[in-house]
PDB file of C-alpha atoms in Angstrom:
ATOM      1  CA  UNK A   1      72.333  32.553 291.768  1.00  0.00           C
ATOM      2  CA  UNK A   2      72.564  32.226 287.861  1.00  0.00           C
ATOM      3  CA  UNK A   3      75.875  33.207 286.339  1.00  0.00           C
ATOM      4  CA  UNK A   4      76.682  35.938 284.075  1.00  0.00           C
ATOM      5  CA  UNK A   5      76.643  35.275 280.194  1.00  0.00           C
ATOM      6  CA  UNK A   6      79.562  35.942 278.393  1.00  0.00           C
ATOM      7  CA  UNK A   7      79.567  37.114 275.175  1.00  0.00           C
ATOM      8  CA  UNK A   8      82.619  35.783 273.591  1.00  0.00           C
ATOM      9  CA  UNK A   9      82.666  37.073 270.556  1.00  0.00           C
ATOM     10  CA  UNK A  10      85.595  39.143 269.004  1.00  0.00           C
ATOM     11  CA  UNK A  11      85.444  43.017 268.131  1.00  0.00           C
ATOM     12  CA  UNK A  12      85.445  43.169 264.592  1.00  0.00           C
ATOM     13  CA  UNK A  13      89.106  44.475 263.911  1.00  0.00           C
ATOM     14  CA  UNK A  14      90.531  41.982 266.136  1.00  0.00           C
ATOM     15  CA  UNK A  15      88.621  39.037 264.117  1.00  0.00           C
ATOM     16  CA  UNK A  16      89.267  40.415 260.754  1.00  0.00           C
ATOM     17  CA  UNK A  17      93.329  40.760 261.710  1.00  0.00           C
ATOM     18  CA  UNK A  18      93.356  36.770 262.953  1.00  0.00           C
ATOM     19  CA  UNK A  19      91.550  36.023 259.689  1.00  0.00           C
ATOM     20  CA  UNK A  20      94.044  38.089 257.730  1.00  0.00           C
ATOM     21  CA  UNK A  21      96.833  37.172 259.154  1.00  0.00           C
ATOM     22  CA  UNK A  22      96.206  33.663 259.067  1.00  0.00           C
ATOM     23  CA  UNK A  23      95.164  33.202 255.475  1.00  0.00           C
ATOM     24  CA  UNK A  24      98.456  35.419 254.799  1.00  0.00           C
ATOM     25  CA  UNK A  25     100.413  32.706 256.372  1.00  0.00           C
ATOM     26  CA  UNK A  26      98.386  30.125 254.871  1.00  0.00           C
ATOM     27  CA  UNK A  27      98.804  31.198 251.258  1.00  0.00           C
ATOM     28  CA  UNK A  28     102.417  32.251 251.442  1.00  0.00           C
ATOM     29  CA  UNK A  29     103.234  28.545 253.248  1.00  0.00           C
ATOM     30  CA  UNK A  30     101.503  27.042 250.622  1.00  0.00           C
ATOM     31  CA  UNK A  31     102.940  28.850 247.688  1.00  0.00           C
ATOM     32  CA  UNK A  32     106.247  28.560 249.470  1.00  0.00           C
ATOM     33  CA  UNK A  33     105.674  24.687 249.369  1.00  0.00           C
ATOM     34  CA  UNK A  34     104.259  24.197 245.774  1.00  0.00           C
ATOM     35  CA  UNK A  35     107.279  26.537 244.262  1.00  0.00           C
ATOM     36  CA  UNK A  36     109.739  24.504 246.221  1.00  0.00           C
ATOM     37  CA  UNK A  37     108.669  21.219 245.447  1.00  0.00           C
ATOM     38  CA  UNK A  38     107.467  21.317 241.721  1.00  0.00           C
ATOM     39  CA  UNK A  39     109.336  24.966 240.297  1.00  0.00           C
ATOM     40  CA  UNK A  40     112.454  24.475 239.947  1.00  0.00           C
ATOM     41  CA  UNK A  41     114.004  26.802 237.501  1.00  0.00           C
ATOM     42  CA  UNK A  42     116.318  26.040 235.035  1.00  0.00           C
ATOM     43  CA  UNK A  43     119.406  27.601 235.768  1.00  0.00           C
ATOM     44  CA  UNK A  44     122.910  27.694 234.319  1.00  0.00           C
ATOM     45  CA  UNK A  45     124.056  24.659 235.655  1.00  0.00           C
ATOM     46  CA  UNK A  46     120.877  23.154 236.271  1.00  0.00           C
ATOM     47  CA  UNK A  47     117.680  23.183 238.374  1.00  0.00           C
ATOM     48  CA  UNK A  48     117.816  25.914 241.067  1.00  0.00           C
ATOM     49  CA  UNK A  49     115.413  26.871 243.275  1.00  0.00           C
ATOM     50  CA  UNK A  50     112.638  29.612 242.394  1.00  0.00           C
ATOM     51  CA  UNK A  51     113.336  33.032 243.311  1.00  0.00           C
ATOM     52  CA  UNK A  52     110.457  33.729 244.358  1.00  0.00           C
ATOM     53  CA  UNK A  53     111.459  31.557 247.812  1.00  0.00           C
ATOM     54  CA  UNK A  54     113.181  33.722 250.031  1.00  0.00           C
ATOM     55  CA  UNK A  55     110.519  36.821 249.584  1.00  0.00           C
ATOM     56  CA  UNK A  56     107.512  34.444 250.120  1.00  0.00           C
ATOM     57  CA  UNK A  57     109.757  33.103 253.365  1.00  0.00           C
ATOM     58  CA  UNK A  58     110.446  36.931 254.505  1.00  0.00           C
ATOM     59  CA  UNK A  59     106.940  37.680 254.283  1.00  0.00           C
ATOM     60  CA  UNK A  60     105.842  34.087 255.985  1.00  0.00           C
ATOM     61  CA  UNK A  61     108.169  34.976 258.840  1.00  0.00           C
ATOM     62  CA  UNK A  62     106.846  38.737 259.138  1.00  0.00           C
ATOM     63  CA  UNK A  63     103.421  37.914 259.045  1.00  0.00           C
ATOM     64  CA  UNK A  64     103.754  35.120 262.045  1.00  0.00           C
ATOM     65  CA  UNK A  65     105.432  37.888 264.348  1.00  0.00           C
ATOM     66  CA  UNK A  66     102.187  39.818 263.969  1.00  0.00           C
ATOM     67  CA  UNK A  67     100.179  36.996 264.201  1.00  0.00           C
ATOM     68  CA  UNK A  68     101.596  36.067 267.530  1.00  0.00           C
ATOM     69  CA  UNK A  69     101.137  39.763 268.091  1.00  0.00           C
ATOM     70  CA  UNK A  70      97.671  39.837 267.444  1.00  0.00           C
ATOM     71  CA  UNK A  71      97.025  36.009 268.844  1.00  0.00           C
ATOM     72  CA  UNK A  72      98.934  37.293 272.260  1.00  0.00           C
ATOM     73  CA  UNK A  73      95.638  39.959 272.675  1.00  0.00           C
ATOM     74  CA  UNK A  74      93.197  37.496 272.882  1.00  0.00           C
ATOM     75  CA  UNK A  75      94.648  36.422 276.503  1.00  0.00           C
ATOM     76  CA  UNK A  76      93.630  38.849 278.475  1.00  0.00           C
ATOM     77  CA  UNK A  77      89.349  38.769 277.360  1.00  0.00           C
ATOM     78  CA  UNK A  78      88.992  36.153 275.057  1.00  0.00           C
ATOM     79  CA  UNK A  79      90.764  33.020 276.405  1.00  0.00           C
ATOM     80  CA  UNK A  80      90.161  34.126 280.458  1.00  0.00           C
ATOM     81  CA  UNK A  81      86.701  34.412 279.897  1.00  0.00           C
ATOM     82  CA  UNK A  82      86.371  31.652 277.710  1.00  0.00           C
ATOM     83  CA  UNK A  83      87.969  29.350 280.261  1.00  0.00           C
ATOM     84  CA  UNK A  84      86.336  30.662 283.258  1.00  0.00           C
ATOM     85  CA  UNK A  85      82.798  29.985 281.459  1.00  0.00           C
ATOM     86  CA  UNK A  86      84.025  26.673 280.568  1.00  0.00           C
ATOM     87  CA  UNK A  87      83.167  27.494 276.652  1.00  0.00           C
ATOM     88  CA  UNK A  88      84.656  25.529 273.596  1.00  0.00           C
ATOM     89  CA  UNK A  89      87.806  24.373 275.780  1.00  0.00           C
ATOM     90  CA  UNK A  90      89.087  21.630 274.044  1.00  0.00           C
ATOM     91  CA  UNK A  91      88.768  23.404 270.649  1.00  0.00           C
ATOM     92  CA  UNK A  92      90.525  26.306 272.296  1.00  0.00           C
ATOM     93  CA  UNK A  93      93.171  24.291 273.359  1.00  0.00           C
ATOM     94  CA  UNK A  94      93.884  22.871 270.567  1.00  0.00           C
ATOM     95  CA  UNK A  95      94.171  26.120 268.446  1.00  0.00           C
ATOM     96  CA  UNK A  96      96.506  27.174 270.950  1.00  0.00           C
ATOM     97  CA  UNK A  97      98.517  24.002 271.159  1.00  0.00           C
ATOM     98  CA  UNK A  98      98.703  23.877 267.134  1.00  0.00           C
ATOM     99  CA  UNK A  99      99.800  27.522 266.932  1.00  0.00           C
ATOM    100  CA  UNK A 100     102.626  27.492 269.867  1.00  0.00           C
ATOM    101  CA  UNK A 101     103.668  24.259 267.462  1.00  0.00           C
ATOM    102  CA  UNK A 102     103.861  26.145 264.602  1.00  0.00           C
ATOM    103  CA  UNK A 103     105.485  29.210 265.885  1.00  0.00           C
ATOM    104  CA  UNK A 104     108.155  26.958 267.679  1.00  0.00           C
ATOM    105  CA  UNK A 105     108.751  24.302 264.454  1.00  0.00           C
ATOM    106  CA  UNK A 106     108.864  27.954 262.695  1.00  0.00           C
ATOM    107  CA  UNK A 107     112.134  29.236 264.870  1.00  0.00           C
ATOM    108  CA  UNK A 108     113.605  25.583 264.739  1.00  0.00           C
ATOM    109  CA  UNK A 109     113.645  25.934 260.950  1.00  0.00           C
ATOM    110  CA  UNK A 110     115.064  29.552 260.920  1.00  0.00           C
ATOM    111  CA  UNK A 111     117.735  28.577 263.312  1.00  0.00           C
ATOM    112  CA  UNK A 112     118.231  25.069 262.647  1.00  0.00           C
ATOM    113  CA  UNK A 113     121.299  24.254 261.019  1.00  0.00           C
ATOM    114  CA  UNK A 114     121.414  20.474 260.764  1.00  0.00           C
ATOM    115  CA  UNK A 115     119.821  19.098 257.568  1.00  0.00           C
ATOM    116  CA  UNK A 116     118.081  16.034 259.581  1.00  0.00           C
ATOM    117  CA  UNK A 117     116.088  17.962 261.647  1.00  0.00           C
ATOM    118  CA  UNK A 118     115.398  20.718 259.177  1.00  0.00           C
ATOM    119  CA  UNK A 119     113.912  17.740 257.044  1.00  0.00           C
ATOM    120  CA  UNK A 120     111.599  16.799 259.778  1.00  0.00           C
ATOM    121  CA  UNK A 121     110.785  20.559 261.082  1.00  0.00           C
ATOM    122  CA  UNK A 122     109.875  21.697 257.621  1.00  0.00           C
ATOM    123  CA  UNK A 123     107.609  18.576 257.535  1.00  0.00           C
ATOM    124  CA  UNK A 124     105.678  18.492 260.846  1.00  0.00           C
ATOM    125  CA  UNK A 125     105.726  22.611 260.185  1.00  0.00           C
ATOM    126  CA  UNK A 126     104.069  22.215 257.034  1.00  0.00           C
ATOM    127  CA  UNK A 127     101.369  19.526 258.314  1.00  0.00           C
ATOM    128  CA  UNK A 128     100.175  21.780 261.184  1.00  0.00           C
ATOM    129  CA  UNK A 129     100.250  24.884 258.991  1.00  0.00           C
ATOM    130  CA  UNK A 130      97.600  22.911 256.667  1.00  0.00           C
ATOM    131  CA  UNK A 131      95.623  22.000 259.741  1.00  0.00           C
ATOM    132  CA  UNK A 132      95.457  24.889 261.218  1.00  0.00           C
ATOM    133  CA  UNK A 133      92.169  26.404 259.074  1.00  0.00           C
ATOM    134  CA  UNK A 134      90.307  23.294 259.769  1.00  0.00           C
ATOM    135  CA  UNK A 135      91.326  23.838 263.157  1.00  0.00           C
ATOM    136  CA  UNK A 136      89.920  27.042 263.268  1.00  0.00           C
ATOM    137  CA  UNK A 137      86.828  26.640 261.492  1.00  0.00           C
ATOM    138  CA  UNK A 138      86.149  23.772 264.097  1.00  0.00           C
ATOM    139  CA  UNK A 139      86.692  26.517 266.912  1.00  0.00           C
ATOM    140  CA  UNK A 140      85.002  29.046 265.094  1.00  0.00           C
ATOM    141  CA  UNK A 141      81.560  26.585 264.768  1.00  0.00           C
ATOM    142  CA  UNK A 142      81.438  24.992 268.134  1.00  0.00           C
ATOM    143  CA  UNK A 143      81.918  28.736 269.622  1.00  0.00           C
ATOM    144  CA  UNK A 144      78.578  29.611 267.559  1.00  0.00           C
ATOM    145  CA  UNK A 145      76.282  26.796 268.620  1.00  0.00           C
ATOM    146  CA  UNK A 146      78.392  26.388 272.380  1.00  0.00           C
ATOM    147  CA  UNK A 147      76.272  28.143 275.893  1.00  0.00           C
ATOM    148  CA  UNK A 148      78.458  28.546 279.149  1.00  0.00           C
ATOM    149  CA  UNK A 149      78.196  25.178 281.175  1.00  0.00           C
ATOM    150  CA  UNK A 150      76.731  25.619 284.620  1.00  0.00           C
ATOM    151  CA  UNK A 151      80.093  24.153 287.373  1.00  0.00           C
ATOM    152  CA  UNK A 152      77.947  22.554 289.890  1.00  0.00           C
ATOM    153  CA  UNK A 153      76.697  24.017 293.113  1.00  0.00           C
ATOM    154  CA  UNK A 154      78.448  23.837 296.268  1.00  0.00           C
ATOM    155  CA  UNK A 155      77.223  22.139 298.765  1.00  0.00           C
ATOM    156  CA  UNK A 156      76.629  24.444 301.892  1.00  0.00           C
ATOM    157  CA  UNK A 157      76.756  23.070 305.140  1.00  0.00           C
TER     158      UNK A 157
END
């Protein structure tokens, strides 16, 4: 008996709010990073940080609650029937893997209070978050070009 054919493929609103909201997160991580590392502002006694930090953080942290919003949908179709056809697993599971990093570095920064592992959180945070369109675009092709894989038959006594 030949098994059904999935089609995969995400409705269009769905993939354009995982695109948005990931180059959101992208851009505002990255501007976060370049203002905090090379513009500092001169202030009265000194450099202080920009002030543009804490509204690209607020909108950093807003944007990854709807992203694990609108990540959290793709359970039920995408990733069950995905699995069950044995499509793009380990590509899958690595998107996965990198975002539950991300989004648990990400509360380990905002409620971290010891300047050690801050250091390290905002480091390993900051590595994935870079990763993570590579990451996707890797998903993304070997979902194109992937066909279910057949499990093998059972034998029938």
């Amino acid at each position: 008996m030949k098994r059904p054919s999935f089609n995969l493929k995400l409705p269009g609103w769905h993939e354009w709010l995982i695109y948005l909201t990931t180059a959101v997160l992208l851009l505002t991580g990255v501007a976060w990073l370049l203002l905090d590392r090379f513009a500092k502002v001169q202030g009265e006694f000194g450099p202080e940080p920009n002030p543009a930090l804490p509204w690209l953080l607020m909108l950093h942290g807003i944007v990854a609650y709807a992203f694990v919003i609108v990540a959290a949908m793709l359970t039920p179709v995408h990733m069950r029937l995905g699995w069950s056809s044995h499509r793009n697993r380990p590509s899958g599971l690595l998107l996965v893997g990198v975002s539950l990093f991300l989004a648990a570095t990400g509360l380990a920064l905002y409620y971290s209070t010891a300047d050690a592992l801050r250091s390290w959180f905002s480091l390993v945070h900051w590595l994935a978050g870079i990763a993570v369109p590579l990451v996707l675009v890797i998903h993304l092709l070997r979902g194109k070009g992937s066909r279910p894989r057949r499990r093998p038959r059972r034998q029938r006594n």
